[in-house]
Amino acid sequence: MKNFDEYNDKSRRDGLTLDSQVVHGATGMDPVTGAVSFPIYQTATYKHPSITDRTGYNYSRCINPTREEVERTMCILEGGARAYAVSSGMAAIMLTLSILKPGDHVVCSDDVYGGTSRAVKEVLAPMGVANTSVDLSRLSDLMAALRPETKMIFVETPTNPMMKVADIAAIARIAHERGILTVVDNTFLTPYFQRPLALGADIVIHSGTKYLGGHNDLLAGIVVLREPDLGQWYEIRNHVNGAGLGPMDSWLLLRGMKTLALRMRRHNDNAVKVANWLRNHPKVEKVYFVGFADHPGREISDRQTTGCGGTLSFRVDSMETVNQILARVRLITFAESLGGVESLITHPVSRTHTEVSEADRLALGITDTLLRLSVGIEDADDIIADLAQAMA
Ligand SMILES: Cc1ncc(COP(=O)(O)O)c(C=O)c1O
């Protein structure tokens, strides 16, 4: 077995589209036996040949071949120089935020995942890292928030759950002129629809738990770096941090990613149908969906993405309707998370966004009557029929 860079046989992938790349991954098979499923190296440690000879493998917290295959594959899909697979999206976020030092300042999307907001406000702030939350769909707000000590801009696009769109290329340009790192949480669209590094971002983060894994059966996080410069820093932090993704979960993630292209297209097409149906329902006041032609971020989306993904939010007329939907859905499951093959619905105020203050939630539009729907890959007509019966 060779090490990370040595095994990256780029010639096998020359000219392939992302649809083919996701199926085969980086190495795509066991380099020793030819088994077409990459092996699960379920080991904590590795035998040394002698005191002077090294295999490149020492201890699975630091390096594991199955995890490396995930990392190589994510480098290819996101167009990065180095990737790190860790135990959850939050582990990826914390690993990245821990670049910051006391006295630094981070600007963050105002409508980020609740865990990111909590990490910035409740973990980083007491350690002396200042933060400002900004609507990053408005570049003038970003400019007003920048300080000489700003070291990172943390972007989520589209945002969760209000589906606001930020212009990654414009933000990265502003950041680079000032020596600031641009980090993009690409969980919602995946590299299949959006490739932030190609747009100028420095670091991409994923909750691999969502669309990358795709089956609601694992937790994983990914960090991909555009340039290798930060790699040494990550290497050390990752070893100390001890959050490396386990071999079994690495393999599940690899298996899930093989169908990423098929799933993303189906999620996307289903979401378009469901969003249009919801829009015309008398109990629905507003649907937040990037795929609408009149979405305020349409022009940016057309430029920087090739699809709108499968997640949407909608506001209904009353709490009675919220309760009725959550109690009556049968095909759709009332559960947290998103991006899996099964359709899931959640109530941000009481579930995903409990950490966000009421004032902040209301300012963003996250009211009691807002629901978030992760449209799965079932038949769109069945999903719509389920919503119809639940809302009748
Ligand atoms: C956009 C986004 N980023 C990060 C996370 C955190 O990922 P995980 O739950 O895998 O820790 C989530 C979880 O919902 C998310 O939606």
mmCIF file of N, CA and C in Angstrom, residues 31-130:
data_model
loop_
_atom_site.group_PDB
_atom_site.id
_atom_site.type_symbol
_atom_site.label_atom_id
_atom_site.label_comp_id
_atom_site.label_asym_id
_atom_site.label_seq_id
_atom_site.Cartn_x
_atom_site.Cartn_y
_atom_site.Cartn_z
ATOM 1 N N PRO A 31 -5.825 -2.183 -4.058
ATOM 2 C CA PRO A 31 -4.647 -2.237 -4.932
ATOM 3 C C PRO A 31 -3.889 -3.556 -4.812
ATOM 4 N N VAL A 32 -4.125 -4.332 -3.768
ATOM 5 C CA VAL A 32 -3.389 -5.589 -3.582
ATOM 6 C C VAL A 32 -4.110 -6.745 -4.272
ATOM 7 N N THR A 33 -5.418 -6.912 -4.007
ATOM 8 C CA THR A 33 -6.139 -8.086 -4.535
ATOM 9 C C THR A 33 -6.965 -7.761 -5.768
ATOM 10 N N GLY A 34 -7.240 -6.476 -5.996
ATOM 11 C CA GLY A 34 -8.118 -6.100 -7.102
ATOM 12 C C GLY A 34 -9.592 -6.137 -6.729
ATOM 13 N N ALA A 35 -9.908 -6.443 -5.469
ATOM 14 C CA ALA A 35 -11.313 -6.424 -5.020
ATOM 15 C C ALA A 35 -11.921 -5.071 -5.380
ATOM 16 N N VAL A 36 -13.123 -5.073 -5.976
ATOM 17 C CA VAL A 36 -13.657 -3.799 -6.472
ATOM 18 C C VAL A 36 -14.244 -2.922 -5.366
ATOM 19 N N SER A 37 -14.382 -3.480 -4.180
ATOM 20 C CA SER A 37 -14.804 -2.656 -3.057
ATOM 21 C C SER A 37 -13.565 -2.355 -2.225
ATOM 22 N N PHE A 38 -13.309 -1.066 -1.985
ATOM 23 C CA PHE A 38 -12.093 -0.690 -1.252
ATOM 24 C C PHE A 38 -12.140 -1.326 0.147
ATOM 25 N N PRO A 39 -11.052 -1.947 0.619
ATOM 26 C CA PRO A 39 -11.089 -2.670 1.898
ATOM 27 C C PRO A 39 -11.295 -1.765 3.118
ATOM 28 N N ILE A 40 -11.879 -2.371 4.139
ATOM 29 C CA ILE A 40 -12.016 -1.700 5.435
ATOM 30 C C ILE A 40 -10.818 -2.132 6.275
ATOM 31 N N TYR A 41 -9.900 -1.225 6.495
ATOM 32 C CA TYR A 41 -8.709 -1.552 7.296
ATOM 33 C C TYR A 41 -9.049 -1.331 8.763
ATOM 34 N N GLN A 42 -9.703 -2.336 9.343
ATOM 35 C CA GLN A 42 -10.189 -2.203 10.720
ATOM 36 C C GLN A 42 -9.057 -2.537 11.681
ATOM 37 N N THR A 43 -8.145 -1.604 11.814
ATOM 38 C CA THR A 43 -6.996 -1.823 12.699
ATOM 39 C C THR A 43 -6.678 -0.548 13.459
ATOM 40 N N ALA A 44 -6.180 -0.731 14.674
ATOM 41 C CA ALA A 44 -5.750 0.438 15.450
ATOM 42 C C ALA A 44 -4.291 0.760 15.161
ATOM 43 N N THR A 45 -3.494 -0.294 14.870
ATOM 44 C CA THR A 45 -2.060 -0.056 14.736
ATOM 45 C C THR A 45 -1.463 -0.923 13.625
ATOM 46 N N TYR A 46 -0.192 -0.764 13.328
ATOM 47 C CA TYR A 46 0.450 -1.411 12.168
ATOM 48 C C TYR A 46 1.818 -1.948 12.567
ATOM 49 N N LYS A 47 2.181 -3.097 12.027
ATOM 50 C CA LYS A 47 3.477 -3.699 12.323
ATOM 51 C C LYS A 47 4.594 -2.921 11.596
ATOM 52 N N HIS A 48 5.659 -2.637 12.313
ATOM 53 C CA HIS A 48 6.831 -2.005 11.687
ATOM 54 C C HIS A 48 7.758 -3.088 11.146
ATOM 55 N N PRO A 49 8.258 -2.954 9.915
ATOM 56 C CA PRO A 49 9.156 -3.976 9.376
ATOM 57 C C PRO A 49 10.459 -4.080 10.177
ATOM 58 N N SER A 50 11.028 -2.961 10.602
ATOM 59 C CA SER A 50 12.250 -2.965 11.419
ATOM 60 C C SER A 50 12.401 -1.563 11.986
ATOM 61 N N ILE A 51 13.417 -1.363 12.779
ATOM 62 C CA ILE A 51 13.585 -0.027 13.399
ATOM 63 C C ILE A 51 13.932 1.029 12.355
ATOM 64 N N THR A 52 14.503 0.620 11.235
ATOM 65 C CA THR A 52 14.885 1.610 10.210
ATOM 66 C C THR A 52 13.856 1.687 9.072
ATOM 67 N N ASP A 53 13.088 0.625 8.834
ATOM 68 C CA ASP A 53 12.125 0.630 7.713
ATOM 69 C C ASP A 53 10.751 1.093 8.187
ATOM 70 N N ARG A 54 10.099 1.834 7.309
ATOM 71 C CA ARG A 54 8.753 2.315 7.631
ATOM 72 C C ARG A 54 7.807 1.987 6.491
ATOM 73 N N THR A 55 6.539 1.709 6.809
ATOM 74 C CA THR A 55 5.534 1.466 5.767
ATOM 75 C C THR A 55 4.768 2.748 5.460
ATOM 76 N N GLY A 56 4.908 3.752 6.319
ATOM 77 C CA GLY A 56 4.107 4.966 6.183
ATOM 78 C C GLY A 56 2.880 4.919 7.085
ATOM 79 N N TYR A 57 2.648 3.764 7.705
ATOM 80 C CA TYR A 57 1.487 3.619 8.590
ATOM 81 C C TYR A 57 1.973 3.307 9.995
ATOM 82 N N ASN A 58 1.407 4.020 10.976
ATOM 83 C CA ASN A 58 1.861 3.778 12.354
ATOM 84 C C ASN A 58 0.708 3.541 13.318
ATOM 85 N N TYR A 59 -0.379 4.357 13.215
ATOM 86 C CA TYR A 59 -1.428 4.303 14.223
ATOM 87 C C TYR A 59 -2.686 4.927 13.603
ATOM 88 N N SER A 60 -3.837 4.301 13.763
ATOM 89 C CA SER A 60 -5.006 4.709 12.972
ATOM 90 C C SER A 60 -5.618 6.054 13.368
ATOM 91 N N ARG A 61 -5.268 6.581 14.524
ATOM 92 C CA ARG A 61 -5.731 7.950 14.800
ATOM 93 C C ARG A 61 -5.073 8.907 13.805
ATOM 94 N N CYS A 62 -3.828 8.577 13.437
ATOM 95 C CA CYS A 62 -3.058 9.464 12.552
ATOM 96 C C CYS A 62 -3.260 9.115 11.078
ATOM 97 N N ILE A 63 -3.337 7.834 10.755
ATOM 98 C CA ILE A 63 -3.425 7.451 9.345
ATOM 99 C C ILE A 63 -4.094 6.087 9.226
ATOM 100 N N ASN A 64 -5.036 5.998 8.290
ATOM 101 C CA ASN A 64 -5.723 4.724 8.041
ATOM 102 C C ASN A 64 -6.054 4.647 6.552
ATOM 103 N N PRO A 65 -5.753 3.531 5.896
ATOM 104 C CA PRO A 65 -5.925 3.462 4.440
ATOM 105 C C PRO A 65 -7.360 3.700 3.967
ATOM 106 N N THR A 66 -8.357 3.225 4.719
ATOM 107 C CA THR A 66 -9.744 3.428 4.266
ATOM 108 C C THR A 66 -10.104 4.913 4.364
ATOM 109 N N ARG A 67 -9.660 5.537 5.456
ATOM 110 C CA ARG A 67 -9.901 6.981 5.604
ATOM 111 C C ARG A 67 -9.168 7.753 4.506
ATOM 112 N N GLU A 68 -7.946 7.302 4.184
ATOM 113 C CA GLU A 68 -7.179 7.985 3.129
ATOM 114 C C GLU A 68 -7.914 7.934 1.792
ATOM 115 N N GLU A 69 -8.601 6.816 1.526
ATOM 116 C CA GLU A 69 -9.328 6.718 0.249
ATOM 117 C C GLU A 69 -10.469 7.744 0.208
ATOM 118 N N VAL A 70 -11.128 7.953 1.346
ATOM 119 C CA VAL A 70 -12.150 9.015 1.415
ATOM 120 C C VAL A 70 -11.491 10.364 1.138
ATOM 121 N N GLU A 71 -10.350 10.589 1.764
ATOM 122 C CA GLU A 71 -9.686 11.897 1.644
ATOM 123 C C GLU A 71 -9.214 12.142 0.207
ATOM 124 N N ARG A 72 -8.631 11.115 -0.402
ATOM 125 C CA ARG A 72 -8.200 11.261 -1.807
ATOM 126 C C ARG A 72 -9.410 11.544 -2.698
ATOM 127 N N THR A 73 -10.486 10.798 -2.451
ATOM 128 C CA THR A 73 -11.687 10.959 -3.288
ATOM 129 C C THR A 73 -12.262 12.367 -3.142
ATOM 130 N N MET A 74 -12.312 12.859 -1.905
ATOM 131 C CA MET A 74 -12.868 14.203 -1.699
ATOM 132 C C MET A 74 -11.976 15.279 -2.321
ATOM 133 N N CYS A 75 -10.662 15.042 -2.334
ATOM 134 C CA CYS A 75 -9.758 15.989 -3.009
ATOM 135 C C CYS A 75 -10.106 16.076 -4.488
ATOM 136 N N ILE A 76 -10.357 14.921 -5.079
ATOM 137 C CA ILE A 76 -10.679 14.901 -6.516
ATOM 138 C C ILE A 76 -12.004 15.614 -6.757
ATOM 139 N N LEU A 77 -13.015 15.270 -5.961
ATOM 140 C CA LEU A 77 -14.353 15.824 -6.213
ATOM 141 C C LEU A 77 -14.400 17.332 -5.983
ATOM 142 N N GLU A 78 -13.688 17.801 -4.951
ATOM 143 C CA GLU A 78 -13.725 19.241 -4.655
ATOM 144 C C GLU A 78 -12.596 20.001 -5.346
ATOM 145 N N GLY A 79 -11.668 19.282 -5.985
ATOM 146 C CA GLY A 79 -10.552 19.959 -6.638
ATOM 147 C C GLY A 79 -9.574 20.541 -5.640
ATOM 148 N N GLY A 80 -9.312 19.820 -4.542
ATOM 149 C CA GLY A 80 -8.423 20.331 -3.495
ATOM 150 C C GLY A 80 -7.070 19.641 -3.500
ATOM 151 N N ALA A 81 -6.184 20.159 -2.619
ATOM 152 C CA ALA A 81 -4.836 19.605 -2.535
ATOM 153 C C ALA A 81 -4.727 18.574 -1.418
ATOM 154 N N ARG A 82 -5.554 18.707 -0.386
ATOM 155 C CA ARG A 82 -5.456 17.805 0.758
ATOM 156 C C ARG A 82 -6.823 17.785 1.450
ATOM 157 N N ALA A 83 -7.202 16.615 1.929
ATOM 158 C CA ALA A 83 -8.483 16.524 2.635
ATOM 159 C C ALA A 83 -8.304 15.779 3.941
ATOM 160 N N TYR A 84 -9.200 16.033 4.872
ATOM 161 C CA TYR A 84 -9.196 15.344 6.166
ATOM 162 C C TYR A 84 -10.614 14.840 6.427
ATOM 163 N N ALA A 85 -10.731 13.543 6.715
ATOM 164 C CA ALA A 85 -12.042 12.972 7.041
ATOM 165 C C ALA A 85 -12.117 12.788 8.549
ATOM 166 N N VAL A 86 -13.124 13.363 9.145
ATOM 167 C CA VAL A 86 -13.244 13.336 10.613
ATOM 168 C C VAL A 86 -14.621 12.810 11.020
ATOM 169 N N SER A 87 -14.837 12.750 12.346
ATOM 170 C CA SER A 87 -15.954 11.962 12.869
ATOM 171 C C SER A 87 -17.338 12.594 12.699
ATOM 172 N N SER A 88 -17.420 13.861 12.360
ATOM 173 C CA SER A 88 -18.732 14.494 12.119
ATOM 174 C C SER A 88 -18.496 15.844 11.445
ATOM 175 N N GLY A 89 -19.580 16.429 10.960
ATOM 176 C CA GLY A 89 -19.476 17.772 10.387
ATOM 177 C C GLY A 89 -19.001 18.758 11.436
ATOM 178 N N MET A 90 -19.488 18.608 12.662
ATOM 179 C CA MET A 90 -19.057 19.522 13.732
ATOM 180 C C MET A 90 -17.565 19.376 14.022
ATOM 181 N N ALA A 91 -17.053 18.139 13.922
ATOM 182 C CA ALA A 91 -15.603 17.948 14.138
ATOM 183 C C ALA A 91 -14.825 18.680 13.049
ATOM 184 N N ALA A 92 -15.340 18.648 11.813
ATOM 185 C CA ALA A 92 -14.677 19.359 10.705
ATOM 186 C C ALA A 92 -14.720 20.872 10.955
ATOM 187 N N ILE A 93 -15.849 21.339 11.441
ATOM 188 C CA ILE A 93 -16.016 22.779 11.704
ATOM 189 C C ILE A 93 -15.090 23.209 12.844
ATOM 190 N N MET A 94 -15.072 22.430 13.925
ATOM 191 C CA MET A 94 -14.217 22.792 15.071
ATOM 192 C C MET A 94 -12.739 22.748 14.691
ATOM 193 N N LEU A 95 -12.357 21.744 13.908
ATOM 194 C CA LEU A 95 -10.968 21.631 13.467
ATOM 195 C C LEU A 95 -10.568 22.901 12.708
ATOM 196 N N THR A 96 -11.457 23.362 11.849
ATOM 197 C CA THR A 96 -11.165 24.535 11.033
ATOM 198 C C THR A 96 -11.185 25.821 11.857
ATOM 199 N N LEU A 97 -12.173 25.945 12.739
ATOM 200 C CA LEU A 97 -12.244 27.161 13.561
ATOM 201 C C LEU A 97 -11.051 27.253 14.504
ATOM 202 N N SER A 98 -10.442 26.099 14.830
ATOM 203 C CA SER A 98 -9.333 26.147 15.785
ATOM 204 C C SER A 98 -8.041 26.665 15.144
ATOM 205 N N ILE A 99 -8.091 27.048 13.869
ATOM 206 C CA ILE A 99 -6.977 27.804 13.265
ATOM 207 C C ILE A 99 -6.866 29.167 13.959
ATOM 208 N N LEU A 100 -8.030 29.663 14.419
ATOM 209 C CA LEU A 100 -8.085 31.042 14.937
ATOM 210 C C LEU A 100 -7.447 31.142 16.322
ATOM 211 N N LYS A 101 -6.844 32.308 16.578
ATOM 212 C CA LYS A 101 -6.137 32.520 17.847
ATOM 213 C C LYS A 101 -6.788 33.679 18.607
ATOM 214 N N PRO A 102 -6.525 33.765 19.913
ATOM 215 C CA PRO A 102 -7.057 34.902 20.667
ATOM 216 C C PRO A 102 -6.665 36.217 19.992
ATOM 217 N N GLY A 103 -7.623 37.115 19.880
ATOM 218 C CA GLY A 103 -7.371 38.398 19.214
ATOM 219 C C GLY A 103 -7.859 38.400 17.765
ATOM 220 N N ASP A 104 -8.050 37.190 17.176
ATOM 221 C CA ASP A 104 -8.566 37.121 15.803
ATOM 222 C C ASP A 104 -10.069 37.389 15.790
ATOM 223 N N HIS A 105 -10.570 37.609 14.572
ATOM 224 C CA HIS A 105 -12.003 37.894 14.384
ATOM 225 C C HIS A 105 -12.503 37.053 13.220
ATOM 226 N N VAL A 106 -13.680 36.452 13.370
ATOM 227 C CA VAL A 106 -14.279 35.664 12.292
ATOM 228 C C VAL A 106 -15.632 36.266 11.915
ATOM 229 N N VAL A 107 -15.873 36.348 10.611
ATOM 230 C CA VAL A 107 -17.192 36.781 10.122
ATOM 231 C C VAL A 107 -17.913 35.527 9.646
ATOM 232 N N CYS A 108 -19.154 35.393 10.081
ATOM 233 C CA CYS A 108 -19.898 34.164 9.833
ATOM 234 C C CYS A 108 -21.258 34.494 9.214
ATOM 235 N N SER A 109 -21.739 33.652 8.317
ATOM 236 C CA SER A 109 -23.107 33.823 7.802
ATOM 237 C C SER A 109 -24.056 33.909 8.995
ATOM 238 N N ASP A 110 -25.039 34.805 8.922
ATOM 239 C CA ASP A 110 -25.959 34.933 10.059
ATOM 240 C C ASP A 110 -26.898 33.722 10.179
ATOM 241 N N ASP A 111 -27.109 33.037 9.058
ATOM 242 C CA ASP A 111 -28.081 31.941 9.036
ATOM 243 C C ASP A 111 -27.352 30.606 8.886
ATOM 244 N N VAL A 112 -26.272 30.424 9.660
ATOM 245 C CA VAL A 112 -25.516 29.158 9.543
ATOM 246 C C VAL A 112 -26.193 28.054 10.342
ATOM 247 N N TYR A 113 -25.692 26.840 10.146
ATOM 248 C CA TYR A 113 -26.107 25.708 10.969
ATOM 249 C C TYR A 113 -25.947 26.096 12.447
ATOM 250 N N GLY A 114 -26.942 25.759 13.270
ATOM 251 C CA GLY A 114 -26.946 26.149 14.686
ATOM 252 C C GLY A 114 -25.667 25.763 15.419
ATOM 253 N N GLY A 115 -25.101 24.611 15.100
ATOM 254 C CA GLY A 115 -23.882 24.149 15.777
ATOM 255 C C GLY A 115 -22.697 25.050 15.473
ATOM 256 N N THR A 116 -22.632 25.569 14.248
ATOM 257 C CA THR A 116 -21.533 26.481 13.873
ATOM 258 C C THR A 116 -21.675 27.787 14.651
ATOM 259 N N SER A 117 -22.914 28.269 14.709
ATOM 260 C CA SER A 117 -23.170 29.518 15.421
ATOM 261 C C SER A 117 -22.794 29.349 16.899
ATOM 262 N N ARG A 118 -23.151 28.217 17.458
ATOM 263 C CA ARG A 118 -22.842 27.943 18.858
ATOM 264 C C ARG A 118 -21.330 27.859 19.075
ATOM 265 N N ALA A 119 -20.634 27.188 18.155
ATOM 266 C CA ALA A 119 -19.176 27.037 18.287
ATOM 267 C C ALA A 119 -18.502 28.409 18.303
ATOM 268 N N VAL A 120 -18.950 29.283 17.390
ATOM 269 C CA VAL A 120 -18.340 30.604 17.288
ATOM 270 C C VAL A 120 -18.661 31.447 18.527
ATOM 271 N N LYS A 121 -19.928 31.403 18.951
ATOM 272 C CA LYS A 121 -20.351 32.304 20.039
ATOM 273 C C LYS A 121 -20.049 31.753 21.427
ATOM 274 N N GLU A 122 -20.150 30.433 21.599
ATOM 275 C CA GLU A 122 -20.022 29.898 22.957
ATOM 276 C C GLU A 122 -18.683 29.222 23.231
ATOM 277 N N VAL A 123 -17.956 28.843 22.191
ATOM 278 C CA VAL A 123 -16.650 28.201 22.422
ATOM 279 C C VAL A 123 -15.520 29.169 22.058
ATOM 280 N N LEU A 124 -15.592 29.763 20.859
ATOM 281 C CA LEU A 124 -14.492 30.639 20.435
ATOM 282 C C LEU A 124 -14.475 31.973 21.180
ATOM 283 N N ALA A 125 -15.649 32.582 21.336
ATOM 284 C CA ALA A 125 -15.684 33.916 21.953
ATOM 285 C C ALA A 125 -15.053 33.911 23.349
ATOM 286 N N PRO A 126 -15.396 32.951 24.229
ATOM 287 C CA PRO A 126 -14.742 32.963 25.552
ATOM 288 C C PRO A 126 -13.227 32.742 25.476
ATOM 289 N N MET A 127 -12.740 32.210 24.342
ATOM 290 C CA MET A 127 -11.287 32.014 24.199
ATOM 291 C C MET A 127 -10.627 33.227 23.533
ATOM 292 N N GLY A 128 -11.406 34.301 23.340
ATOM 293 C CA GLY A 128 -10.817 35.537 22.830
ATOM 294 C C GLY A 128 -10.893 35.707 21.325
ATOM 295 N N VAL A 129 -11.680 34.862 20.641
ATOM 296 C CA VAL A 129 -11.859 35.043 19.188
ATOM 297 C C VAL A 129 -13.202 35.763 18.982
ATOM 298 N N ALA A 130 -13.132 36.970 18.463
ATOM 299 C CA ALA A 130 -14.359 37.759 18.279
ATOM 300 C C ALA A 130 -15.097 37.291 17.027
#
